[in-house]
Coordinates of C-alpha atoms in Angstrom, one line a residue:
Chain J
X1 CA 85.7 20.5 -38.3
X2 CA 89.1 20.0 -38.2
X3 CA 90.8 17.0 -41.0
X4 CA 91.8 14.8 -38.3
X5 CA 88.5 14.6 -36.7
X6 CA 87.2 14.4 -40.2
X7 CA 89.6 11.6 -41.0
X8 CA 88.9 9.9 -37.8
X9 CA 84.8 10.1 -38.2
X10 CA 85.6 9.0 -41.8
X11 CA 87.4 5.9 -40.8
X12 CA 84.9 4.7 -38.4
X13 CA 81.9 5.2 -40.6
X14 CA 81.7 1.7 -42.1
X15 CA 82.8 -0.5 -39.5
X16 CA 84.3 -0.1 -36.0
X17 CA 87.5 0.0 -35.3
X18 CA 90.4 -0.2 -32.7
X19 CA 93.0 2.5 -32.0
X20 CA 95.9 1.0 -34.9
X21 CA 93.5 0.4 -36.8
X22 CA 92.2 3.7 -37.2
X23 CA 95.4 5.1 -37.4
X24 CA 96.2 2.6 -40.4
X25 CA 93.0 3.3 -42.0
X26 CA 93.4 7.1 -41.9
X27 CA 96.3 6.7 -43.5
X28 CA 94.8 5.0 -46.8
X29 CA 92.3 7.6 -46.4
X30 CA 94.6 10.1 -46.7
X31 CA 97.2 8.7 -48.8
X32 CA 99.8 8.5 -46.0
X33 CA 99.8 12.1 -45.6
X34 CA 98.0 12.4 -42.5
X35 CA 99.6 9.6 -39.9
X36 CA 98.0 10.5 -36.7
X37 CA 100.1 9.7 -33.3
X38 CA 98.8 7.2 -30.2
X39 CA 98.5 10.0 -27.9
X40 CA 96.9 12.7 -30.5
X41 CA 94.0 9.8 -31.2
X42 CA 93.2 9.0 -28.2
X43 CA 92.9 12.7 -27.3
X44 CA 90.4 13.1 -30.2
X45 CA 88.7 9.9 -29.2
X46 CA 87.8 10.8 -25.8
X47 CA 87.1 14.2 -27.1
X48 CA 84.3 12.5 -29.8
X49 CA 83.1 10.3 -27.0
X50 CA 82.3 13.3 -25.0
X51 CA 80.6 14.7 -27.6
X52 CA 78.7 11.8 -28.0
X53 CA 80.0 11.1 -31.7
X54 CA 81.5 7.9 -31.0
X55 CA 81.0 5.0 -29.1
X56 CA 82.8 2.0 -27.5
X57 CA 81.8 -0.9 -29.4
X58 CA 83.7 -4.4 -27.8
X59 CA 87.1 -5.5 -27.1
X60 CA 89.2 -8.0 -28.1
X61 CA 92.4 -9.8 -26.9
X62 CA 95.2 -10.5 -29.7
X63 CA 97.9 -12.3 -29.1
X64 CA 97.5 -10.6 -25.3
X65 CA 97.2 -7.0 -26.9
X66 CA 93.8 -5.4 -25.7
X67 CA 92.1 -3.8 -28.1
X68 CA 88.9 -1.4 -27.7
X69 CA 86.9 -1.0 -30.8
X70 CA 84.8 2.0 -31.7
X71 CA 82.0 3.1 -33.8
X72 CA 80.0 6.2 -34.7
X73 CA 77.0 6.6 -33.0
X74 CA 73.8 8.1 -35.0
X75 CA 74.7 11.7 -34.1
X76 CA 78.4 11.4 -35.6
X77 CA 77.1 10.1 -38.6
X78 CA 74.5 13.1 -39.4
X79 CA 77.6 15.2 -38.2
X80 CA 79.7 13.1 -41.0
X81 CA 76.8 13.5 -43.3
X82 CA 76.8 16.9 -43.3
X83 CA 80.4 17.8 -43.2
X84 CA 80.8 15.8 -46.3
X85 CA 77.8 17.5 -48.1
X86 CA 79.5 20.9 -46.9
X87 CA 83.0 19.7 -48.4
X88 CA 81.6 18.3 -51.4
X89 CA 80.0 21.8 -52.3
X90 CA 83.0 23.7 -51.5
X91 CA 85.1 21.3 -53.7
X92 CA 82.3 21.5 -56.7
X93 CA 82.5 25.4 -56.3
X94 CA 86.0 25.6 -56.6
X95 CA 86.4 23.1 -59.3
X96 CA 83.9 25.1 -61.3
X97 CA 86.3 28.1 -60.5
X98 CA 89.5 26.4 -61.7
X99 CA 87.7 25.1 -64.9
X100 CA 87.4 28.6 -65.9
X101 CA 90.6 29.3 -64.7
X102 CA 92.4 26.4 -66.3
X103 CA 89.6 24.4 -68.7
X104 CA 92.0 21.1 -69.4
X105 CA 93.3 20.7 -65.9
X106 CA 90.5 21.2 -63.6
Chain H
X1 CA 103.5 -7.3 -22.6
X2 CA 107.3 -7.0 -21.6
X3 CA 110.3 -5.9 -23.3
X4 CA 112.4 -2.4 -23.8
X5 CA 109.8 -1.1 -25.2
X6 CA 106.2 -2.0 -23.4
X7 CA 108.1 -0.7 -20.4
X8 CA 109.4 2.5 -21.5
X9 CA 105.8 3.7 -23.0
X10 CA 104.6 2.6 -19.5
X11 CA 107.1 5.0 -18.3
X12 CA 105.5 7.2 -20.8
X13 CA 101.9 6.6 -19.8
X14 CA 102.4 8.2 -16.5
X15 CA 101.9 11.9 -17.8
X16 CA 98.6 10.4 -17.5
X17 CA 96.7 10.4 -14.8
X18 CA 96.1 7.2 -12.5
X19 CA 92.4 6.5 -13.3
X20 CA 93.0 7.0 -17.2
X21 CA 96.1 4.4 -16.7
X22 CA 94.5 2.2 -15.1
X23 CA 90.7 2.0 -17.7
X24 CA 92.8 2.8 -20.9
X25 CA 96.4 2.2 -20.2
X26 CA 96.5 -1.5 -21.7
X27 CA 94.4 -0.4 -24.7
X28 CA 96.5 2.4 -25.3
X29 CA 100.0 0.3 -24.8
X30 CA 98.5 -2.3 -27.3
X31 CA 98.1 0.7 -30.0
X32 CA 101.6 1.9 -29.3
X33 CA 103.4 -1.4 -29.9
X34 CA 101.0 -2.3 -32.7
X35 CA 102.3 0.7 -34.6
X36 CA 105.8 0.7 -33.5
X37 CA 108.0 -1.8 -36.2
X38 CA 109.1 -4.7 -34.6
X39 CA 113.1 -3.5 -33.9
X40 CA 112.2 -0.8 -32.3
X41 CA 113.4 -0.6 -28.6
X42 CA 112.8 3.3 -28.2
X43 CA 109.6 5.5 -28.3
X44 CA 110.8 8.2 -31.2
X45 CA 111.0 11.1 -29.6
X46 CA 108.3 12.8 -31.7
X47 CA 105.6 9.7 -30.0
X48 CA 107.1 10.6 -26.6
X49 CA 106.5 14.1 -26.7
X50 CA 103.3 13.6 -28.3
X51 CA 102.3 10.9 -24.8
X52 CA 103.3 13.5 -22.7
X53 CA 101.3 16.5 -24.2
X54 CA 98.5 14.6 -24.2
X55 CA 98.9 12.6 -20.8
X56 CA 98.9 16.1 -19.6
X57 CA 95.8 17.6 -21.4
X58 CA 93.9 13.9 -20.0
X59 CA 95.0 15.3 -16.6
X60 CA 92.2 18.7 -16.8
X61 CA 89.5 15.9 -18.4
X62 CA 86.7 17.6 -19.8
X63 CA 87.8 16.4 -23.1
X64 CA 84.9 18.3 -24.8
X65 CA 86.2 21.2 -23.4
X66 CA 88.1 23.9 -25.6
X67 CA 88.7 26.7 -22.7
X68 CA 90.1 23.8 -20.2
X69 CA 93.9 24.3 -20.9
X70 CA 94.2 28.2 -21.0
X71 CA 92.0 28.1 -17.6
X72 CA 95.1 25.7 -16.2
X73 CA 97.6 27.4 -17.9
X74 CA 96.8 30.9 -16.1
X75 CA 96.3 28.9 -12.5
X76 CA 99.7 27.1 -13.1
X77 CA 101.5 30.2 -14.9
X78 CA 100.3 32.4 -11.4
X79 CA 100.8 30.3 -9.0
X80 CA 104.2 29.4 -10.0
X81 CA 105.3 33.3 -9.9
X82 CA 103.2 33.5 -6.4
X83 CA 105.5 30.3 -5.5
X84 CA 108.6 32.2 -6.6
X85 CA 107.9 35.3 -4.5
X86 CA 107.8 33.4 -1.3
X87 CA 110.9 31.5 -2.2
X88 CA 112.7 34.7 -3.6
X89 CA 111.4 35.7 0.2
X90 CA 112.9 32.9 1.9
X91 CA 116.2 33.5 -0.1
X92 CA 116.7 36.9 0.8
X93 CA 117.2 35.3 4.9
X94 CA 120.7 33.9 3.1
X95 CA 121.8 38.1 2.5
X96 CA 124.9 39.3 4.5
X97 CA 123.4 41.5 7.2
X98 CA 123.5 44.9 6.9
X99 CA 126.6 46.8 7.9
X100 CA 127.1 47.8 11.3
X101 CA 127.4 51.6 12.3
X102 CA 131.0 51.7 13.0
X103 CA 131.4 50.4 9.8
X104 CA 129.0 52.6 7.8
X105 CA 130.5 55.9 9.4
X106 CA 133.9 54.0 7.7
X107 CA 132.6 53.9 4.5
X108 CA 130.9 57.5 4.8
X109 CA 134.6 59.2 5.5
X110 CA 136.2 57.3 2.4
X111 CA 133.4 58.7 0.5
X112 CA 132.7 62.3 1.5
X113 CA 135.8 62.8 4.0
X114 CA 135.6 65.1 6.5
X115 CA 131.8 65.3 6.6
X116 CA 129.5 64.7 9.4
X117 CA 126.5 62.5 9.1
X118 CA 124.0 61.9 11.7
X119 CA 121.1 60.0 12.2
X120 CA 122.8 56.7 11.8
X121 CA 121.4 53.9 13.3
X122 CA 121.5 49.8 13.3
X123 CA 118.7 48.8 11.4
X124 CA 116.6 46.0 13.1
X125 CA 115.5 44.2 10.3
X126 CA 116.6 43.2 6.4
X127 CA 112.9 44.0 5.6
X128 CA 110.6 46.5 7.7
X129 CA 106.7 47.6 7.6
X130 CA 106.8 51.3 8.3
X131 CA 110.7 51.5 9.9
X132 CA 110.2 48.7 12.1
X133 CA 109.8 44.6 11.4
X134 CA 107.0 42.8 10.6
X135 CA 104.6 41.7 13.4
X136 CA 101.4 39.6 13.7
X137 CA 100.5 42.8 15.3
X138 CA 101.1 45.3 12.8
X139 CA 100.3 42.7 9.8
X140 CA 96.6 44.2 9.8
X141 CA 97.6 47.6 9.0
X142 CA 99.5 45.8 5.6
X143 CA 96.7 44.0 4.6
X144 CA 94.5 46.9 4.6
X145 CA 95.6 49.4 2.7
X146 CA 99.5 49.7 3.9
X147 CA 101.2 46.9 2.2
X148 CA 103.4 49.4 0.0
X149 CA 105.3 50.2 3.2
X150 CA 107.0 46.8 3.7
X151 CA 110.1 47.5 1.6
X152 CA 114.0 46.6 2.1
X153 CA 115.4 47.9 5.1
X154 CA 119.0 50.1 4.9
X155 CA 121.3 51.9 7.1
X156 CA 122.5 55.2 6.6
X157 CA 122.4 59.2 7.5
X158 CA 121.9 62.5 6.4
X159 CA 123.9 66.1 6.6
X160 CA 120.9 69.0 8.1
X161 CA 122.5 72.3 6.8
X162 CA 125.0 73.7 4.7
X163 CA 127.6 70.5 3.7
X164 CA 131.2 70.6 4.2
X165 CA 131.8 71.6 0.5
X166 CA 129.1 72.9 -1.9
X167 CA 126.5 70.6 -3.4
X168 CA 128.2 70.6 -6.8
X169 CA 131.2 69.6 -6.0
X170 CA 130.2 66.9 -3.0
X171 CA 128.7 65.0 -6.2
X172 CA 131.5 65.0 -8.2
X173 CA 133.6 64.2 -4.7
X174 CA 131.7 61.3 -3.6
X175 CA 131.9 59.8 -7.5
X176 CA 135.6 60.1 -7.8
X177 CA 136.0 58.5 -3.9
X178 CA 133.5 55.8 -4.7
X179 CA 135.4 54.5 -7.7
X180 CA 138.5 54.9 -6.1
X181 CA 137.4 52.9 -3.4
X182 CA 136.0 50.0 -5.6
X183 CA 132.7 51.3 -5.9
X184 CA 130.8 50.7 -9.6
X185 CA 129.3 54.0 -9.9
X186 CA 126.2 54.3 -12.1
X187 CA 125.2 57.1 -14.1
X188 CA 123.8 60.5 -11.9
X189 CA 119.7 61.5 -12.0
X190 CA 119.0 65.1 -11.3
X191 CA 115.3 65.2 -10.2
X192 CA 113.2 68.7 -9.5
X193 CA 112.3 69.3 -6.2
X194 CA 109.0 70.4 -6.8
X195 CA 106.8 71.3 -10.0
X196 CA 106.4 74.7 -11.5
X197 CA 103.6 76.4 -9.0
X198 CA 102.3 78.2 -11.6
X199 CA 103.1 81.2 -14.5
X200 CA 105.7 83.1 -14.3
X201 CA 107.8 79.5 -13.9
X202 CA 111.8 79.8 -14.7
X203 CA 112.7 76.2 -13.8
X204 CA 115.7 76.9 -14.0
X205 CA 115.5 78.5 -10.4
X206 CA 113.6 75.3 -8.9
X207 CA 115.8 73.6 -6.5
X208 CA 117.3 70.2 -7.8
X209 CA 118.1 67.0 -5.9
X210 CA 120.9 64.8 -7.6
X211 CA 121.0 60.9 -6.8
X212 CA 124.6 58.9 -6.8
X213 CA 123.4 55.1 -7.0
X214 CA 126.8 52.8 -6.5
X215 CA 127.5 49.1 -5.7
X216 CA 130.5 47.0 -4.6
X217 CA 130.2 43.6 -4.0
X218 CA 126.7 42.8 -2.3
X219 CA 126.1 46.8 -0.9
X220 CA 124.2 49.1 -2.8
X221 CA 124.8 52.7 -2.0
X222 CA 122.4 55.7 -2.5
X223 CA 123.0 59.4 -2.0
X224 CA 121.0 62.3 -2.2
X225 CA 122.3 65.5 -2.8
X226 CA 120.2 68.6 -2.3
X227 CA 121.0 72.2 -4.6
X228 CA 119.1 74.1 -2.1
X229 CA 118.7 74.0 1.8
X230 CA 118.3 76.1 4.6
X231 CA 120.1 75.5 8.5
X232 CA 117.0 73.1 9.2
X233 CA 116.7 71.3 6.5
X234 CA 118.5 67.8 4.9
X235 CA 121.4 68.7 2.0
X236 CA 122.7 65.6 1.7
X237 CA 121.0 61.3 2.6
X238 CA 123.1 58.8 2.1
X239 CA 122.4 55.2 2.8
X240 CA 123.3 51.3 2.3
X241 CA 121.6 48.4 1.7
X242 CA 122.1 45.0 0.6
X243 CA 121.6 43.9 -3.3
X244 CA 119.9 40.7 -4.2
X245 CA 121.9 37.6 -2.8
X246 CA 122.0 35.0 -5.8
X247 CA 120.5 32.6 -3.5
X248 CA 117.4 34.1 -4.9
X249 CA 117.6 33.3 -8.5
X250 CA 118.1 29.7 -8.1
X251 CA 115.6 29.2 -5.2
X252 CA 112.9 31.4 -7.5
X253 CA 113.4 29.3 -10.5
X254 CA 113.0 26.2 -8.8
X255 CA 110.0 27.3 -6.2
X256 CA 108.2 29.2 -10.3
X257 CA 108.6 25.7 -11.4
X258 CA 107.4 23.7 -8.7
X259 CA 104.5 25.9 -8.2
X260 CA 103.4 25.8 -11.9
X261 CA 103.5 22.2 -11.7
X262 CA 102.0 21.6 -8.4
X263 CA 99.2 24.0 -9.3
X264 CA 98.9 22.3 -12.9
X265 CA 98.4 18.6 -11.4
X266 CA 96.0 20.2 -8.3
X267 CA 94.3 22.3 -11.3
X268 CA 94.1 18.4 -13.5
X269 CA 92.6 16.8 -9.8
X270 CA 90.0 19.6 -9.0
X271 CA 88.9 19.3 -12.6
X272 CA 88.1 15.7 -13.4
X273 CA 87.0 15.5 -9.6
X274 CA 84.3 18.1 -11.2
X275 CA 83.7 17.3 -14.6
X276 CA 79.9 15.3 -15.1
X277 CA 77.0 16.6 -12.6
X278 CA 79.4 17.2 -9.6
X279 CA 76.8 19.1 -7.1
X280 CA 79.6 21.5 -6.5
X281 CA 80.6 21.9 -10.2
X282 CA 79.1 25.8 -11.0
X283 CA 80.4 26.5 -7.5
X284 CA 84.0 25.8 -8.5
X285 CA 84.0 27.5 -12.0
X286 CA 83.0 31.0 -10.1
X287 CA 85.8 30.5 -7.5
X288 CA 88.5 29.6 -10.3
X289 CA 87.4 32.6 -12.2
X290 CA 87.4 34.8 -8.4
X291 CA 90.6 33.2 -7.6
X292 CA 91.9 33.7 -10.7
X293 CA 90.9 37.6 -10.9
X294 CA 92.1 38.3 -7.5
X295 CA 95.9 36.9 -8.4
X296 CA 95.9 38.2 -11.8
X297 CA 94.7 41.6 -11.6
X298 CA 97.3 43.0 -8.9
X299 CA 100.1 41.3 -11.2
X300 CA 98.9 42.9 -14.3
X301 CA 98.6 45.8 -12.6
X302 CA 101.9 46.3 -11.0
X303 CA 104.0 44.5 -13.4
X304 CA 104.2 47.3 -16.2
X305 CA 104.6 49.9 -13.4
X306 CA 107.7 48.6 -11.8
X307 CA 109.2 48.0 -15.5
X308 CA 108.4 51.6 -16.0
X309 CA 110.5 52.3 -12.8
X310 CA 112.9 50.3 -13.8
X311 CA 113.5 51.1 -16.7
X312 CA 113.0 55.7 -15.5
X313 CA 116.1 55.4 -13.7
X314 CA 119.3 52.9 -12.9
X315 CA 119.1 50.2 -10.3
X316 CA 122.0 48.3 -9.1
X317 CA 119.9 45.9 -8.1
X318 CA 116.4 45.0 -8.9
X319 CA 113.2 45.2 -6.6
X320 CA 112.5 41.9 -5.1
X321 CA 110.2 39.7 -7.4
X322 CA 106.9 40.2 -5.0
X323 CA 106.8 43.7 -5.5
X324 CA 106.9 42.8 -9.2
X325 CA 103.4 40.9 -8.4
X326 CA 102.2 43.8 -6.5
X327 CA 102.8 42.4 -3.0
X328 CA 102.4 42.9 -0.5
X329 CA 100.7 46.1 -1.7
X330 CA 97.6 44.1 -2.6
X331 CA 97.8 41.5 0.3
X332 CA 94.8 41.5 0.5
X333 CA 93.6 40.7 -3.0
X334 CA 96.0 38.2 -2.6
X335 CA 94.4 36.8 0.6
X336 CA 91.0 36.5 -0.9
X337 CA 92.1 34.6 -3.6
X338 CA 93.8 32.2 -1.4
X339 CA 90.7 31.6 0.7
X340 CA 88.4 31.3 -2.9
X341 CA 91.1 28.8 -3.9
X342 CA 90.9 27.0 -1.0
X343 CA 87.0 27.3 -1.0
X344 CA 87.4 25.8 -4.5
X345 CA 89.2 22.5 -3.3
X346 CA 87.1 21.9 -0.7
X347 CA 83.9 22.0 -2.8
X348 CA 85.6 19.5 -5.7
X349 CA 87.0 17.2 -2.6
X350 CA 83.2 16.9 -2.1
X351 CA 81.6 13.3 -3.1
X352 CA 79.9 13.8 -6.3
X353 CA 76.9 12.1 -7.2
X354 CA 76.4 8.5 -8.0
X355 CA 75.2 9.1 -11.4
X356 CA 77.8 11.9 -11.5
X357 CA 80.6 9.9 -14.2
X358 CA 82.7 12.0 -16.2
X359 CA 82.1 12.0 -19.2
X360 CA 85.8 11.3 -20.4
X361 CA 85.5 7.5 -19.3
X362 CA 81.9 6.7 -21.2
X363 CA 84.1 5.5 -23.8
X364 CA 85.9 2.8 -21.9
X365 CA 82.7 2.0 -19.6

């Protein structure tokens, strides 16, 4: 899985979300490294929905801005699930690699 | 939602198609201004390129699909090249005609003065199947099997016998009059007439044929020079033809271009058209991938060879494009690939099935 899609899957896991927002809440994810454009989300979105990952949840009107909301749907969380479990035990792999490496700074 | 802005992502927004505008155009304008800051007039030009890749890739739909894009990439990369051919074709019609007889036998006596050429006749076409032009008739016999023949048509004629002056020095004449008369003169080949029969093989002693290739303005001019002939054979060919008008590199460029994209968009249609449980879906994935085989494979084919050939020896001017796609050797290849193409369209212009929605717009349902 690719990080955007991570990020993206991430981002939607607690609570639905519109388009900006996910984009905003990607970036706290990430620490403002990853800022994902309009067009690449929506591309990934539609790609996800295919895939039946996420869902459209409702819409809302603000201040005459439509915005669609979406959530995960039971599939794209076990996907989540297990891409996290797969991360975490690469991360705890190479963490017990660095602390032999480098014992104070891993 | 006005302003500078809302109406220059619009402008944006159409790299994507109608239907996607139309069920996610608002929701996607209302992300764009929510993330632009509020003095911002402009899409950056990093967001714009960024709308446009991706209004393209919603064109194919099948957003699930990873294999969607190279599959329109090849249609649109081919049929823009096909597209060139026929308008590199149609801009060949804008080439001088080819020089009358009077004024050939002219150009013969600057060149090799004093020597008698015969055989010289006005040609009857700028491009002929098999010495004469291209009929409905005779377009059978180039489909099946005879397409190499079509080639450029020239004018010109040949010495039977023993030349004014021997074969050595006829070369060397001809260079020094064709420069003098304006003539670019390009660098001589010297071919074997035949191969070595067989041990004991000196081939030193095989006849040799030497090749003058010139060019002045918009005329090419080729002559053949013979080491060895007998009273009833050819010593010496010379001919002219025309080299590519420049009509042809403009009208190619744009007709690649237009092609590509025409292709692309019919390529995005036929796609989304078929995407979900179209009836017809299987059907049009096999005649993509026949259409695409019988397009391709006569390209890849006869691309490297003409480079080869182009690169063996000099060429004042180069083949025409569609013989770089192997046309009209492989007409026919070509042919079937039109009607599986065609076959193609029809079956995605087909109704699909109620139930049949893409999957692309489940989303936004």
């Amino acid at each position: 899985m690719r990080e955007p899609t991570f990020l993206i899957l991430t981002a939607l896991a607690n609570e639905s979300r519109h388009g900006y927002g996910i984009v905003q809440e990607i970036q706290v994810l990430s620490a403002g490294r990853v800022r994902l454009l309009t067009g690449t989300l929506y591309t990934a979105l539609d790609r996800l929905a295919a895939e039946g990952l996420v869902e459209h949840d409702r819409e809302e009107v603000v201040d005459g801005r439509l915005r669609r909301y979406y959530r995960l749907t039971a599939e794209g969380l076990a996907l989540l699930t297990a891409e996290t479990a797969r991360l975490r035990q690469l991360t705890t792999a190479a963490e017990a690699r660095l602390r032999s490496v480098h014992p104070r700074t891993a | 939602m006005a302003g500078p802005l809302a109406r220059r992502y619009r402008r944006l927004l159409l790299a994507y198609p109608r239907a996607y505008r139309r069920s996610r155009g608002e929701e996607l304008l209302s992300a764009l201004l929510d993330a632009a800051l509020p003095e911002r007039t402009r899409p950056t030009a990093q967001e714009a390129a960024d709308l446009i890749r991706h209004g393209l890739r919603a064109r194919l739909g099948r957003p699930a699909s990873r294999t969607v894009v190279v599959w329109a990439v090849l249609s649109a990369i081919i049929s823009g090249l096909f597209i060139a051919g026929f308008a590199t074709r149609a801009a060949w019609e804008t080439a001088r005609p080819l020089p009358k007889t009077a004024e050939v036998r002219t150009m013969l006596a600057q060149i090799l003065p004093g020597q008698e050429f015969t055989g010289i006749e006005d040609p009857q076409a700028m491009f002929v199947f098999n010495g004469q032009p291209l009929t409905w008739d005779t377009a059978n016999d180039l489909l099946w099997g005879d397409g190499g023949e079509y080639a450029q048509s020239g004018i010109g004629g040949s010495v039977n016998g023993a030349p004014v002056i021997p074969p050595q020095d006829t070369v060397e004449l001809a260079q020094h009059n064709l420069r003098a008369h304006g003539w670019t003169v390009y660098p001589t080949m010297t071919h074997n007439m035949y191969g070595c029969a067989g041990p004991p093989c000196d081939p030193a002693t095989i006849p040799k044929s030497t090749t003058i290739l010139a060019r002045r303005s918009d005329t090419r001019f080729s002559m053949e020079v013979h080491s060895q002939y007998r009273s009833d054979t050819t010593s010496i060919t010379a001919g002219f033809t025309r080299t590519t008008p420049w009509a042809v590199y403009p009208l190619g460029l744009t007709g690649g271009i237009l092609g590509a994209v025409v292709a692309f968009l019919i390529f995005g249609w036929a796609s989304r058209r078929t995407e979900g449980r179209h009836p017809a879906g299987a059907a049009v994935k096999k005649l993509l991938c026949v259409t695409l085989f019988f397009w391709w494979a006569p390209t890849l084919y006869a691309v490297p060879w003409t480079a080869r050939h182009h690169l063996d020896e000099p060429h004042p001017s180069w083949h025409p494009m569609w013989e770089w796609l192997g046309q009209p050797t492989f007409s026919l290849l070509f042919l079937i690939g039109c009607g599986s193409a065609l076959l193609g369209l029809a079956a995605a212009a087909t109704e699909p099935r109620p139930d049949g929605e893409p999957l692309s717009t489940v989303a936004s349902s």
